[in-house]
Amino acid sequence: MKQEIPQLPFDFRHRLPLQIRFNDVDMFGHVNNAVYVQFMDMGKLAYFKQFMAGGFEKEEAVPVVADIHCTYYAPTLIDERIEVLTALETIGSSSFVLQQRIVAADGSVKCTARTVMVNIDTRTGAPTPVSDRWRTALSQYEGRDL
């Protein structure tokens, strides 16, 4: 039974091309399922880094993964061209919900992920509210109210 890929009420504005490495592939010739999470992490890093003037080390608060759920739709082979798409779904008081997809050059969806991230104070390690600066920048980038 083929799984239905969920339709989302927004577009993915952020795209990051990925290079599949030899060690990303399992003994069946497919990208290993754990590697998809690494690909998603690369997408999250590139997505959030564009809103940071000095990178993560200069920020007073940073988002960290609290929960991630991946759904796999089709295997990815070593010679395929893929990219990770990232979009912010919502912003909570101290959290973010991201939607991501790994897609092939032909547009086929290989994997989807929904990630909840908590905004953490870098000095205390405690959850902290998302700043107005981030809310504004993220909403402007996504082209919708978050």
PDB file of C-alpha atoms in Angstrom:
ATOM      1  CA  MET A   1       0.000   0.000   0.000  1.00  0.00           C
ATOM      2  CA  LYS A   2       1.456   3.333  -1.075  1.00  0.00           C
ATOM      3  CA  GLN A   3       1.452   6.087   1.541  1.00  0.00           C
ATOM      4  CA  GLU A   4      -0.152   9.405   0.735  1.00  0.00           C
ATOM      5  CA  ILE A   5       2.252  12.367   0.973  1.00  0.00           C
ATOM      6  CA  PRO A   6       0.593  15.100   3.052  1.00  0.00           C
ATOM      7  CA  GLN A   7      -0.223  18.338   1.286  1.00  0.00           C
ATOM      8  CA  LEU A   8       0.789  21.441   3.224  1.00  0.00           C
ATOM      9  CA  PRO A   9      -0.907  24.868   3.114  1.00  0.00           C
ATOM     10  CA  PHE A  10       2.399  26.632   2.377  1.00  0.00           C
ATOM     11  CA  ASP A  11       5.378  26.404   0.033  1.00  0.00           C
ATOM     12  CA  PHE A  12       8.952  25.469   0.828  1.00  0.00           C
ATOM     13  CA  ARG A  13      11.074  28.555   0.254  1.00  0.00           C
ATOM     14  CA  HIS A  14      14.321  27.093   1.565  1.00  0.00           C
ATOM     15  CA  ARG A  15      16.131  24.472  -0.519  1.00  0.00           C
ATOM     16  CA  LEU A  16      19.532  22.931   0.151  1.00  0.00           C
ATOM     17  CA  PRO A  17      21.127  20.633  -2.455  1.00  0.00           C
ATOM     18  CA  LEU A  18      22.784  17.591  -0.894  1.00  0.00           C
ATOM     19  CA  GLN A  19      25.581  15.323  -1.993  1.00  0.00           C
ATOM     20  CA  ILE A  20      25.172  11.654  -1.178  1.00  0.00           C
ATOM     21  CA  ARG A  21      28.421  10.110   0.028  1.00  0.00           C
ATOM     22  CA  PHE A  22      29.489   6.464  -0.216  1.00  0.00           C
ATOM     23  CA  ASN A  23      29.164   6.015   3.564  1.00  0.00           C
ATOM     24  CA  ASP A  24      25.526   7.279   3.463  1.00  0.00           C
ATOM     25  CA  VAL A  25      24.472   4.084   1.672  1.00  0.00           C
ATOM     26  CA  ASP A  26      23.588   0.778   3.335  1.00  0.00           C
ATOM     27  CA  MET A  27      24.266  -2.765   2.086  1.00  0.00           C
ATOM     28  CA  PHE A  28      21.117  -2.632  -0.071  1.00  0.00           C
ATOM     29  CA  GLY A  29      22.397   0.387  -2.026  1.00  0.00           C
ATOM     30  CA  HIS A  30      19.919   2.791  -0.378  1.00  0.00           C
ATOM     31  CA  VAL A  31      20.608   5.867   1.709  1.00  0.00           C
ATOM     32  CA  ASN A  32      20.400   4.604   5.296  1.00  0.00           C
ATOM     33  CA  ASN A  33      17.329   5.767   7.229  1.00  0.00           C
ATOM     34  CA  ALA A  34      19.454   7.425   9.957  1.00  0.00           C
ATOM     35  CA  VAL A  35      21.244   9.522   7.329  1.00  0.00           C
ATOM     36  CA  TYR A  36      17.960  11.236   6.397  1.00  0.00           C
ATOM     37  CA  VAL A  37      17.904  12.774   9.890  1.00  0.00           C
ATOM     38  CA  GLN A  38      21.434  14.094   9.284  1.00  0.00           C
ATOM     39  CA  PHE A  39      20.247  15.566   5.977  1.00  0.00           C
ATOM     40  CA  MET A  40      17.328  17.218   7.799  1.00  0.00           C
ATOM     41  CA  ASP A  41      19.797  18.641  10.357  1.00  0.00           C
ATOM     42  CA  MET A  42      21.837  20.179   7.542  1.00  0.00           C
ATOM     43  CA  GLY A  43      18.659  21.786   6.203  1.00  0.00           C
ATOM     44  CA  LYS A  44      17.706  23.145   9.649  1.00  0.00           C
ATOM     45  CA  LEU A  45      21.193  24.570  10.163  1.00  0.00           C
ATOM     46  CA  ALA A  46      21.176  26.349   6.794  1.00  0.00           C
ATOM     47  CA  TYR A  47      17.611  27.582   7.346  1.00  0.00           C
ATOM     48  CA  PHE A  48      18.199  29.124  10.780  1.00  0.00           C
ATOM     49  CA  LYS A  49      21.730  30.353  10.093  1.00  0.00           C
ATOM     50  CA  GLN A  50      20.448  32.850   7.524  1.00  0.00           C
ATOM     51  CA  PHE A  51      18.753  34.749  10.396  1.00  0.00           C
ATOM     52  CA  MET A  52      21.876  34.934  12.572  1.00  0.00           C
ATOM     53  CA  ALA A  53      24.370  37.715  12.011  1.00  0.00           C
ATOM     54  CA  GLY A  54      27.246  35.953  13.765  1.00  0.00           C
ATOM     55  CA  GLY A  55      26.173  32.313  13.713  1.00  0.00           C
ATOM     56  CA  PHE A  56      24.869  30.182  16.553  1.00  0.00           C
ATOM     57  CA  GLU A  57      27.722  31.041  18.919  1.00  0.00           C
ATOM     58  CA  LYS A  58      26.713  34.743  18.920  1.00  0.00           C
ATOM     59  CA  GLU A  59      23.019  34.113  19.706  1.00  0.00           C
ATOM     60  CA  GLU A  60      21.592  34.396  23.224  1.00  0.00           C
ATOM     61  CA  ALA A  61      18.999  31.719  22.395  1.00  0.00           C
ATOM     62  CA  VAL A  62      19.050  28.901  19.854  1.00  0.00           C
ATOM     63  CA  PRO A  63      16.527  26.296  18.712  1.00  0.00           C
ATOM     64  CA  VAL A  64      17.281  22.668  19.611  1.00  0.00           C
ATOM     65  CA  VAL A  65      15.430  19.532  18.512  1.00  0.00           C
ATOM     66  CA  ALA A  66      12.878  18.265  21.037  1.00  0.00           C
ATOM     67  CA  ASP A  67      10.996  15.833  18.772  1.00  0.00           C
ATOM     68  CA  ILE A  68      11.366  14.608  15.212  1.00  0.00           C
ATOM     69  CA  HIS A  69       9.122  12.318  13.224  1.00  0.00           C
ATOM     70  CA  CYS A  70      10.183  11.000   9.799  1.00  0.00           C
ATOM     71  CA  THR A  71       8.112   9.171   7.224  1.00  0.00           C
ATOM     72  CA  TYR A  72       9.910   7.366   4.413  1.00  0.00           C
ATOM     73  CA  TYR A  73       8.243   7.075   1.008  1.00  0.00           C
ATOM     74  CA  ALA A  74      10.862   5.762  -1.419  1.00  0.00           C
ATOM     75  CA  PRO A  75      14.478   4.650  -1.299  1.00  0.00           C
ATOM     76  CA  THR A  76      17.201   7.038  -2.377  1.00  0.00           C
ATOM     77  CA  LEU A  77      20.102   5.632  -4.385  1.00  0.00           C
ATOM     78  CA  ILE A  78      23.676   6.883  -4.322  1.00  0.00           C
ATOM     79  CA  ASP A  79      23.606   8.459  -7.796  1.00  0.00           C
ATOM     80  CA  GLU A  80      20.386  10.436  -7.276  1.00  0.00           C
ATOM     81  CA  ARG A  81      20.410  14.227  -7.005  1.00  0.00           C
ATOM     82  CA  ILE A  82      18.469  15.301  -3.936  1.00  0.00           C
ATOM     83  CA  GLU A  83      17.778  18.363  -1.838  1.00  0.00           C
ATOM     84  CA  VAL A  84      16.232  19.076   1.539  1.00  0.00           C
ATOM     85  CA  LEU A  85      13.318  21.511   1.634  1.00  0.00           C
ATOM     86  CA  THR A  86      12.612  23.338   4.888  1.00  0.00           C
ATOM     87  CA  ALA A  87       9.679  25.506   5.994  1.00  0.00           C
ATOM     88  CA  LEU A  88       8.551  26.833   9.321  1.00  0.00           C
ATOM     89  CA  GLU A  89       5.023  25.668  10.089  1.00  0.00           C
ATOM     90  CA  THR A  90       4.379  27.566  13.332  1.00  0.00           C
ATOM     91  CA  ILE A  91       6.072  29.494  16.117  1.00  0.00           C
ATOM     92  CA  GLY A  92       4.931  28.910  19.698  1.00  0.00           C
ATOM     93  CA  SER A  93       5.873  30.926  22.751  1.00  0.00           C
ATOM     94  CA  SER A  94       9.260  29.176  23.029  1.00  0.00           C
ATOM     95  CA  SER A  95       9.127  26.629  20.215  1.00  0.00           C
ATOM     96  CA  PHE A  96       9.154  26.157  16.470  1.00  0.00           C
ATOM     97  CA  VAL A  97       7.567  23.475  14.310  1.00  0.00           C
ATOM     98  CA  LEU A  98       9.401  22.739  11.050  1.00  0.00           C
ATOM     99  CA  GLN A  99       8.313  20.713   8.060  1.00  0.00           C
ATOM    100  CA  GLN A 100      11.004  19.223   5.838  1.00  0.00           C
ATOM    101  CA  ARG A 101      11.191  17.021   2.785  1.00  0.00           C
ATOM    102  CA  ILE A 102      13.938  15.207   0.958  1.00  0.00           C
ATOM    103  CA  VAL A 103      13.118  15.355  -2.742  1.00  0.00           C
ATOM    104  CA  ALA A 104      14.795  14.005  -5.854  1.00  0.00           C
ATOM    105  CA  ALA A 105      15.561  16.018  -8.971  1.00  0.00           C
ATOM    106  CA  ASP A 106      12.405  14.622 -10.599  1.00  0.00           C
ATOM    107  CA  GLY A 107      10.309  16.059  -7.747  1.00  0.00           C
ATOM    108  CA  SER A 108       9.576  12.735  -6.072  1.00  0.00           C
ATOM    109  CA  VAL A 109       9.405  12.898  -2.272  1.00  0.00           C
ATOM    110  CA  LYS A 110      11.755  10.452  -0.579  1.00  0.00           C
ATOM    111  CA  CYS A 111      11.096  11.392   3.048  1.00  0.00           C
ATOM    112  CA  THR A 112       9.154  13.932   5.112  1.00  0.00           C
ATOM    113  CA  ALA A 113       9.853  15.129   8.649  1.00  0.00           C
ATOM    114  CA  ARG A 114       8.052  17.199  11.242  1.00  0.00           C
ATOM    115  CA  THR A 115      10.354  18.598  13.909  1.00  0.00           C
ATOM    116  CA  VAL A 116       9.523  20.428  17.127  1.00  0.00           C
ATOM    117  CA  MET A 117      12.357  22.651  18.284  1.00  0.00           C
ATOM    118  CA  VAL A 118      12.588  24.445  21.621  1.00  0.00           C
ATOM    119  CA  ASN A 119      14.266  27.829  21.918  1.00  0.00           C
ATOM    120  CA  ILE A 120      16.977  27.454  24.584  1.00  0.00           C
ATOM    121  CA  ASP A 121      18.840  30.194  26.463  1.00  0.00           C
ATOM    122  CA  THR A 122      22.524  29.527  25.704  1.00  0.00           C
ATOM    123  CA  ARG A 123      23.637  30.629  29.191  1.00  0.00           C
ATOM    124  CA  THR A 124      21.151  28.636  31.291  1.00  0.00           C
ATOM    125  CA  GLY A 125      20.039  25.815  28.988  1.00  0.00           C
ATOM    126  CA  ALA A 126      16.416  26.596  29.886  1.00  0.00           C
ATOM    127  CA  PRO A 127      13.578  27.186  27.407  1.00  0.00           C
ATOM    128  CA  THR A 128      13.156  30.867  26.591  1.00  0.00           C
ATOM    129  CA  PRO A 129      10.591  32.831  24.560  1.00  0.00           C
ATOM    130  CA  VAL A 130      11.169  33.339  20.847  1.00  0.00           C
ATOM    131  CA  SER A 131      12.241  36.963  20.366  1.00  0.00           C
ATOM    132  CA  ASP A 132      10.189  39.475  18.411  1.00  0.00           C
ATOM    133  CA  ARG A 133      13.209  39.897  16.095  1.00  0.00           C
ATOM    134  CA  TRP A 134      13.089  36.199  15.174  1.00  0.00           C
ATOM    135  CA  ARG A 135       9.293  36.167  14.836  1.00  0.00           C
ATOM    136  CA  THR A 136       9.411  39.102  12.444  1.00  0.00           C
ATOM    137  CA  ALA A 137      12.338  37.785  10.385  1.00  0.00           C
ATOM    138  CA  LEU A 138      10.877  34.271  10.099  1.00  0.00           C
ATOM    139  CA  SER A 139       7.394  35.505   9.195  1.00  0.00           C
ATOM    140  CA  GLN A 140       8.824  37.833   6.554  1.00  0.00           C
ATOM    141  CA  TYR A 141      10.951  35.046   5.081  1.00  0.00           C
ATOM    142  CA  GLU A 142       8.014  32.602   4.994  1.00  0.00           C
ATOM    143  CA  GLY A 143       5.689  35.281   3.604  1.00  0.00           C
ATOM    144  CA  ARG A 144       2.946  34.606   6.155  1.00  0.00           C
ATOM    145  CA  ASP A 145       2.035  35.215   9.774  1.00  0.00           C
ATOM    146  CA  LEU A 146       3.488  32.619  12.084  1.00  0.00           C
TER     147      LEU A 146
END
